[in-house]
Coordinates of C-alpha atoms and ligand atoms in Angstrom, one line a residue:
M23 CA -13.7 -10.7 -14.6
I24 CA -14.5 -13.6 -12.5
G25 CA -16.4 -12.8 -9.3
L26 CA -19.4 -13.7 -7.3
M27 CA -21.6 -12.4 -10.1
G28 CA -24.9 -11.0 -9.2
T29 CA -23.6 -9.1 -6.3
F30 CA -21.4 -6.8 -8.3
D31 CA -24.4 -4.5 -9.0
D32 CA -25.6 -4.4 -5.6
F33 CA -22.0 -3.8 -4.3
A34 CA -21.6 -0.9 -6.7
S35 CA -25.0 0.7 -5.7
R36 CA -23.7 0.5 -2.0
L37 CA -20.4 1.9 -2.8
A38 CA -22.2 4.9 -4.5
G39 CA -24.5 5.3 -1.4
A40 CA -21.7 4.8 1.3
R41 CA -21.0 7.2 4.0
H42 CA -17.4 6.4 4.6
V43 CA -15.4 4.1 2.3
V44 CA -12.0 2.6 3.4
A45 CA -9.7 1.1 0.9
L46 CA -6.6 -0.9 1.9
A47 CA -4.1 -1.2 -0.9
G48 CA -1.1 -3.7 -1.2
A49 CA 1.6 -4.1 -3.7
G50 CA -0.8 -5.7 -6.2
V51 CA -2.2 -2.3 -6.8
S52 CA 1.1 -1.0 -8.1
A53 CA 2.0 -4.2 -10.0
D54 CA 0.5 -3.0 -13.2
S55 CA 2.7 0.1 -13.0
G56 CA 5.6 -2.1 -13.2
V57 CA 6.7 -2.0 -9.5
P58 CA 7.1 -5.7 -8.3
T59 CA 5.1 -6.9 -5.5
F60 CA 6.9 -7.3 -2.3
R61 CA 7.1 -11.0 -2.6
D62 CA 8.1 -10.9 -6.2
A63 CA 10.7 -8.1 -5.7
R64 CA 13.5 -10.7 -6.8
S65 CA 14.5 -9.4 -10.3
G66 CA 17.9 -8.9 -12.0
L67 CA 20.7 -8.5 -9.5
W68 CA 18.5 -8.9 -6.6
A69 CA 16.9 -12.4 -7.6
K70 CA 19.0 -14.3 -5.2
Y71 CA 17.9 -12.4 -2.1
D72 CA 14.8 -13.1 0.0
P73 CA 13.0 -9.7 0.4
T74 CA 11.6 -10.8 3.8
E75 CA 15.4 -11.1 4.7
L76 CA 16.3 -7.7 3.6
A77 CA 13.5 -5.9 5.2
S78 CA 14.4 -5.9 8.8
P79 CA 16.5 -3.9 11.2
Q80 CA 18.8 -6.9 11.7
A81 CA 19.5 -7.1 8.1
F82 CA 20.4 -3.2 7.9
A83 CA 22.8 -3.8 11.0
R84 CA 24.6 -6.8 9.5
D85 CA 25.0 -5.5 5.9
P86 CA 23.8 -1.8 5.5
Q87 CA 25.4 -1.5 2.1
R88 CA 23.3 -4.3 0.6
V89 CA 20.1 -3.3 2.2
T90 CA 20.4 0.5 1.2
Q91 CA 21.4 -0.6 -2.4
W92 CA 18.2 -2.7 -2.6
Y93 CA 16.1 0.2 -1.3
D94 CA 17.9 2.8 -3.6
H95 CA 17.2 0.6 -6.6
R96 CA 13.4 0.3 -5.7
R97 CA 13.4 4.1 -4.9
Q98 CA 14.6 4.8 -8.4
L99 CA 12.2 2.2 -9.9
A100 CA 9.4 3.9 -8.1
L101 CA 10.3 7.3 -9.6
Q102 CA 10.3 5.9 -12.9
C103 CA 7.0 4.2 -12.7
A104 CA 3.6 5.9 -13.3
P105 CA 0.3 5.4 -11.5
N106 CA -2.1 3.0 -13.3
G107 CA -5.9 2.9 -13.7
A108 CA -6.2 1.6 -10.4
H109 CA -4.5 4.5 -8.5
E110 CA -6.5 6.8 -10.9
A111 CA -9.7 5.3 -10.0
L112 CA -9.2 5.5 -6.2
A113 CA -8.5 9.1 -6.6
T114 CA -11.6 9.5 -8.8
L115 CA -13.8 7.8 -6.1
E116 CA -12.3 9.9 -3.3
H117 CA -13.1 13.1 -5.4
W118 CA -16.6 12.0 -6.2
L119 CA -17.4 10.8 -2.8
S120 CA -16.2 14.2 -1.2
E121 CA -18.5 16.0 -3.6
H122 CA -21.4 14.0 -2.5
G123 CA -20.7 14.5 1.3
A124 CA -19.0 11.2 1.9
R125 CA -15.6 10.3 3.1
F126 CA -12.8 8.2 1.7
T127 CA -9.8 6.9 3.5
L128 CA -7.0 5.3 1.8
L129 CA -4.7 3.1 3.9
T130 CA -1.8 1.9 1.9
Q131 CA 0.9 -0.6 2.5
N132 CA 2.8 0.6 -0.6
V133 CA 6.0 2.7 -0.3
D134 CA 6.1 4.0 -3.8
R135 CA 3.9 7.2 -3.5
L136 CA 1.9 6.3 -6.7
H137 CA -1.4 7.1 -5.0
Q138 CA -0.4 10.6 -4.2
R139 CA 1.1 11.1 -7.7
A140 CA -2.5 9.9 -9.1
G141 CA -4.1 12.6 -6.9
S142 CA -5.5 10.7 -3.9
Q143 CA -5.5 13.2 -0.9
C144 CA -6.5 11.2 2.3
V145 CA -3.6 8.6 2.3
H146 CA -2.1 6.9 5.3
E147 CA 1.2 5.3 4.5
M148 CA 1.0 2.3 6.9
H149 CA 4.6 1.1 5.9
G150 CA 6.2 4.4 5.3
T151 CA 7.8 5.5 2.0
L152 CA 10.8 4.9 -0.2
L153 CA 11.1 8.6 -1.0
R154 CA 12.1 9.6 2.4
W155 CA 15.2 8.6 4.0
R156 CA 16.4 9.4 7.8
C157 CA 19.4 9.4 9.8
S158 CA 19.9 6.4 12.0
A159 CA 22.0 8.5 14.4
C160 CA 20.3 12.0 14.6
G161 CA 16.7 11.3 12.9
A162 CA 17.0 14.1 10.3
E163 CA 14.9 13.4 7.3
A164 CA 14.9 14.3 3.7
L165 CA 12.9 13.6 0.6
E166 CA 15.1 11.9 -2.1
T167 CA 13.4 12.2 -5.5
H168 CA 16.5 12.5 -7.5
P169 CA 16.8 9.8 -10.3
E170 CA 20.4 8.9 -9.7
P171 CA 21.6 6.4 -7.2
F172 CA 23.0 7.7 -3.9
A173 CA 27.0 8.2 -4.1
M174 CA 27.4 5.7 -1.3
H175 CA 25.4 3.0 0.7
P176 CA 24.4 3.8 3.2
P177 CA 24.1 7.4 2.1
G178 CA 25.7 9.9 4.8
C179 CA 23.7 12.4 6.9
A180 CA 24.3 16.0 5.8
R181 CA 24.1 17.0 9.5
C182 CA 25.9 14.5 11.4
G183 CA 27.4 12.2 8.9
G184 CA 25.4 9.1 10.3
P185 CA 24.1 6.2 8.1
R186 CA 20.7 6.9 6.5
R187 CA 18.1 4.4 5.9
P188 CA 14.8 4.5 4.1
C189 CA 11.7 5.7 6.1
V190 CA 9.8 2.3 5.6
V191 CA 8.6 0.0 8.4
W192 CA 10.8 -3.0 8.5
F193 CA 9.6 -6.2 10.2
G194 CA 9.8 -6.0 14.1
E195 CA 9.3 -2.2 13.8
M196 CA 6.3 -0.2 14.9
L197 CA 4.2 1.3 12.3
P198 CA 3.8 5.2 12.4
A199 CA 1.5 5.9 15.3
E200 CA -0.6 8.5 13.4
A201 CA -1.3 6.1 10.5
L202 CA -2.2 3.4 13.1
R203 CA -4.7 6.1 14.9
A204 CA -6.1 7.0 11.5
A205 CA -6.6 3.5 10.4
D206 CA -8.2 2.5 13.7
A207 CA -10.8 5.3 13.5
A208 CA -11.5 4.8 9.8
V209 CA -12.1 1.1 10.0
A210 CA -14.4 1.7 13.1
D211 CA -16.4 3.8 11.1
C212 CA -16.6 2.6 7.6
D213 CA -19.6 1.2 5.9
V214 CA -17.7 0.0 2.7
F215 CA -14.2 -1.7 3.0
L216 CA -12.1 -2.7 -0.1
S217 CA -9.1 -4.9 0.1
L218 CA -7.0 -4.4 -3.1
G219 CA -3.9 -6.3 -4.2
T220 CA -2.6 -7.4 -0.9
S221 CA -1.6 -10.9 0.4
A222 CA -3.3 -10.2 3.7
V223 CA -0.7 -11.7 5.8
V224 CA 1.4 -9.0 7.3
Y225 CA 0.4 -7.7 10.6
P226 CA -0.9 -5.4 12.0
V227 CA -2.5 -4.3 8.8
A228 CA -3.9 -7.5 8.0
G229 CA -5.8 -7.2 11.2
Y230 CA -7.8 -4.2 9.6
I231 CA -9.1 -6.7 7.2
E232 CA -10.4 -8.9 10.0
R233 CA -11.9 -6.0 11.8
A234 CA -13.7 -4.8 8.7
L235 CA -15.0 -8.2 7.9
A236 CA -16.2 -8.6 11.6
R237 CA -18.0 -5.2 11.6
P238 CA -21.8 -5.6 11.3
G239 CA -23.1 -3.4 8.4
T240 CA -19.7 -3.1 6.7
L241 CA -19.9 -4.3 3.2
A242 CA -16.4 -5.8 2.2
G243 CA -14.8 -6.4 -1.3
E244 CA -11.5 -7.9 -2.2
I245 CA -9.8 -7.5 -5.5
N246 CA -7.0 -10.0 -6.1
P247 CA -6.1 -12.4 -8.9
E248 CA -5.0 -14.8 -6.2
P249 CA -7.1 -16.0 -3.2
T250 CA -5.9 -14.7 0.3
P251 CA -6.5 -16.2 3.7
M252 CA -9.2 -13.7 4.2
S253 CA -11.0 -14.2 0.9
D254 CA -13.9 -16.3 2.4
G255 CA -15.1 -13.5 4.5
F256 CA -15.8 -11.0 1.9
D257 CA -19.3 -10.1 0.4
L258 CA -17.7 -9.4 -3.2
V259 CA -14.5 -11.1 -4.6
L260 CA -13.3 -10.0 -8.0
R261 CA -10.4 -12.4 -9.0
D262 CA -8.8 -9.7 -11.3
R263 CA -6.0 -7.4 -11.6
A264 CA -6.6 -4.1 -9.7
A265 CA -5.8 -1.9 -12.8
A266 CA -8.6 -3.6 -14.7
A267 CA -11.3 -4.2 -11.9
V268 CA -10.9 -1.1 -9.7
P269 CA -11.9 1.3 -12.5
G270 CA -14.8 -1.0 -13.5
L271 CA -16.1 -0.9 -9.9
V272 CA -15.5 2.7 -9.4
Q273 CA -17.2 3.6 -12.8
A274 CA -20.3 1.5 -11.9
A275 CA -20.7 3.1 -8.6
I276 CA -20.6 6.5 -10.2
E277 CA -23.1 5.4 -12.7
R278 CA -25.5 4.3 -10.1
G279 CA -24.9 7.2 -7.8
G280 CA -25.6 9.8 -10.6
N281 CA -29.4 9.0 -10.0
G282 CA -29.2 7.6 -6.3
R283 CA -27.4 10.2 -4.0
Ligands
BJW6 C1 -2.3 -8.3 -7.6 C2 -1.7 -8.1 -8.8 C3 -2.4 -7.2 -9.5 C4 -0.3 -9.5 -7.8 N1 -3.5 -6.7 -9.2 N2 -3.4 -7.8 -6.9 C5 0.6 -11.4 14.2 C6 0.7 -12.7 13.7 C7 1.8 -13.0 13.2 C8 3.0 -12.0 12.9 C9 2.9 -10.9 13.4 C10 1.7 -10.6 13.9 N3 1.9 -9.3 14.5 C11 3.0 -8.9 14.0 C12 3.8 -9.7 13.4 C13 5.2 -9.7 12.8 C14 5.2 -9.1 11.4 C15 4.5 -9.9 10.6 O1 3.3 -9.6 10.2 N4 4.8 -11.1 10.1 C16 4.1 -11.8 9.2 C17 4.7 -11.8 7.7 C18 4.0 -13.2 9.7 N5 4.8 -7.7 11.6 C19 5.7 -6.9 11.9 O2 6.8 -7.0 12.0 C20 5.0 -5.4 11.8 N6 5.5 -4.7 13.2 C21 5.0 -4.9 14.2 O3 4.1 -5.8 14.4 O4 5.4 -4.2 15.2 C22 4.9 -4.3 16.5 C23 6.0 -5.2 17.2 C24 7.4 -5.0 17.3 C25 8.2 -5.7 17.9 C26 8.0 -6.9 18.5 C27 6.6 -7.2 18.5 C28 5.6 -6.3 17.7 C29 5.9 -4.6 10.8 C30 5.6 -5.0 9.4 C31 6.2 -4.1 8.5 C32 6.1 -4.7 7.0 N7 6.9 -4.1 6.2 C33 6.9 -4.5 4.7 C34 8.3 -4.0 4.3 C35 8.0 -2.5 3.8 C36 9.4 -1.9 3.2 C37 9.7 -2.5 1.9 O5 8.8 -2.4 1.0 O6 10.6 -3.1 1.6 O7 5.9 -4.1 3.9 S1 6.9 -6.2 4.6 C38 6.0 -6.3 3.2 O8 4.8 -6.9 3.2 C39 5.7 -4.8 2.8 C40 4.3 -4.8 2.3 O9 3.7 -3.5 2.5 C41 3.6 -5.7 3.2 C42 2.4 -6.3 2.5 O10 2.7 -6.9 1.3 P1 1.5 -6.9 0.3 O11 1.4 -5.4 -0.2 O12 0.4 -7.6 0.7 O13 2.4 -7.5 -1.0 P2 2.5 -9.0 -1.3 O14 3.8 -9.1 -2.1 O15 2.7 -9.9 -0.1 O16 1.5 -9.6 -2.1 C43 1.0 -9.1 -3.2 C44 -0.5 -9.4 -3.7 O17 -0.9 -8.7 -4.9 C45 -0.7 -10.9 -3.8 O18 -1.9 -11.3 -3.0 C46 -0.9 -11.0 -5.3 O19 -1.9 -12.0 -5.7 C47 -1.5 -9.6 -5.6 N8 -1.3 -9.2 -6.9 N9 -0.4 -8.8 -9.0 C48 -4.0 -7.1 -7.9 N10 -2.1 -6.8 -10.8
ZN7 ZN1 22.3 12.6 11.4

């Protein structure tokens, strides 16, 4: 693990003693579960398409079949994947902090539901989820956890027959108001902030990293094998995979907190 060594122990101690920890997760957290990161989601049949050109209302209007096939493919993949050590460690951290009277808020940009499957409770899905689909005409929503593909693309609404789409947030769309409210409040209150496996370029979520870095008294850490535009502002940077580094950090905090809290 390459990091700003020497600060790791201090960071783990502050994490153990925190009042409110906010973790912001990106696609890198699920990478070791076999879920391709957003910008790398160009495998197999989909290799020739640019994900940023499929994830928009304009793309859906232009070619609903192609866009919903892509999302259905990713929906099935998410269901086949299992949470990894990073998801599990975040769930452990939440549990441990709550037992010690502290708060933990997870803001995730991931649409795969792996945090919830690992046992995280306080999760806000900033970009929605692949596992719910809604009717573009009447708004009816349903959970779609069947392993087989939809019979047609776009799938039709059981209520009105309208075309259905995944409940994810596309470019140019508003994020869920409740998730934004929760994120605003959590970031304004946290004393430790973790940015995990995100390229930190998609707004408004990347703005929460800027806010956390600007907040006096908030300690901030980044875990990502690659640098991001925000890397210079963090107190601790671990250039490692989330599945390798998050469990180590959480374990170190719990070991220190055992005596300290
Ligand atoms: C590992 C690893 C390992 C690899 N371990 N790490 C301000 C400035 C500029 C532009 C804008 C702005 N405000 C708004 C915009 C426009 C736009 C935007 O941000 N554009 C930028 C790209 C330039 N934002 C929007 O349109 C948002 N809506 C909005 O602002 O509405 C208000 C409005 C409306 C109308 C008019 C005006 C304003 C909506 C953004 C929605 C984003 N949705 C997506 C798709 C979701 C569905 C789907 O999955 O298909 O969300 S885009 C995509 O990016 C997805 C992700 O959640 C999101 C973030 O990506 P993430 O998670 O960071 O993944 P990657 O792939 O980018 O990076 C992976 C990282 O992991 C890398 O860093 C690797 O190194 C790392 N990694 N292996 C740890 N093992
Ligand atoms: Zn409908």
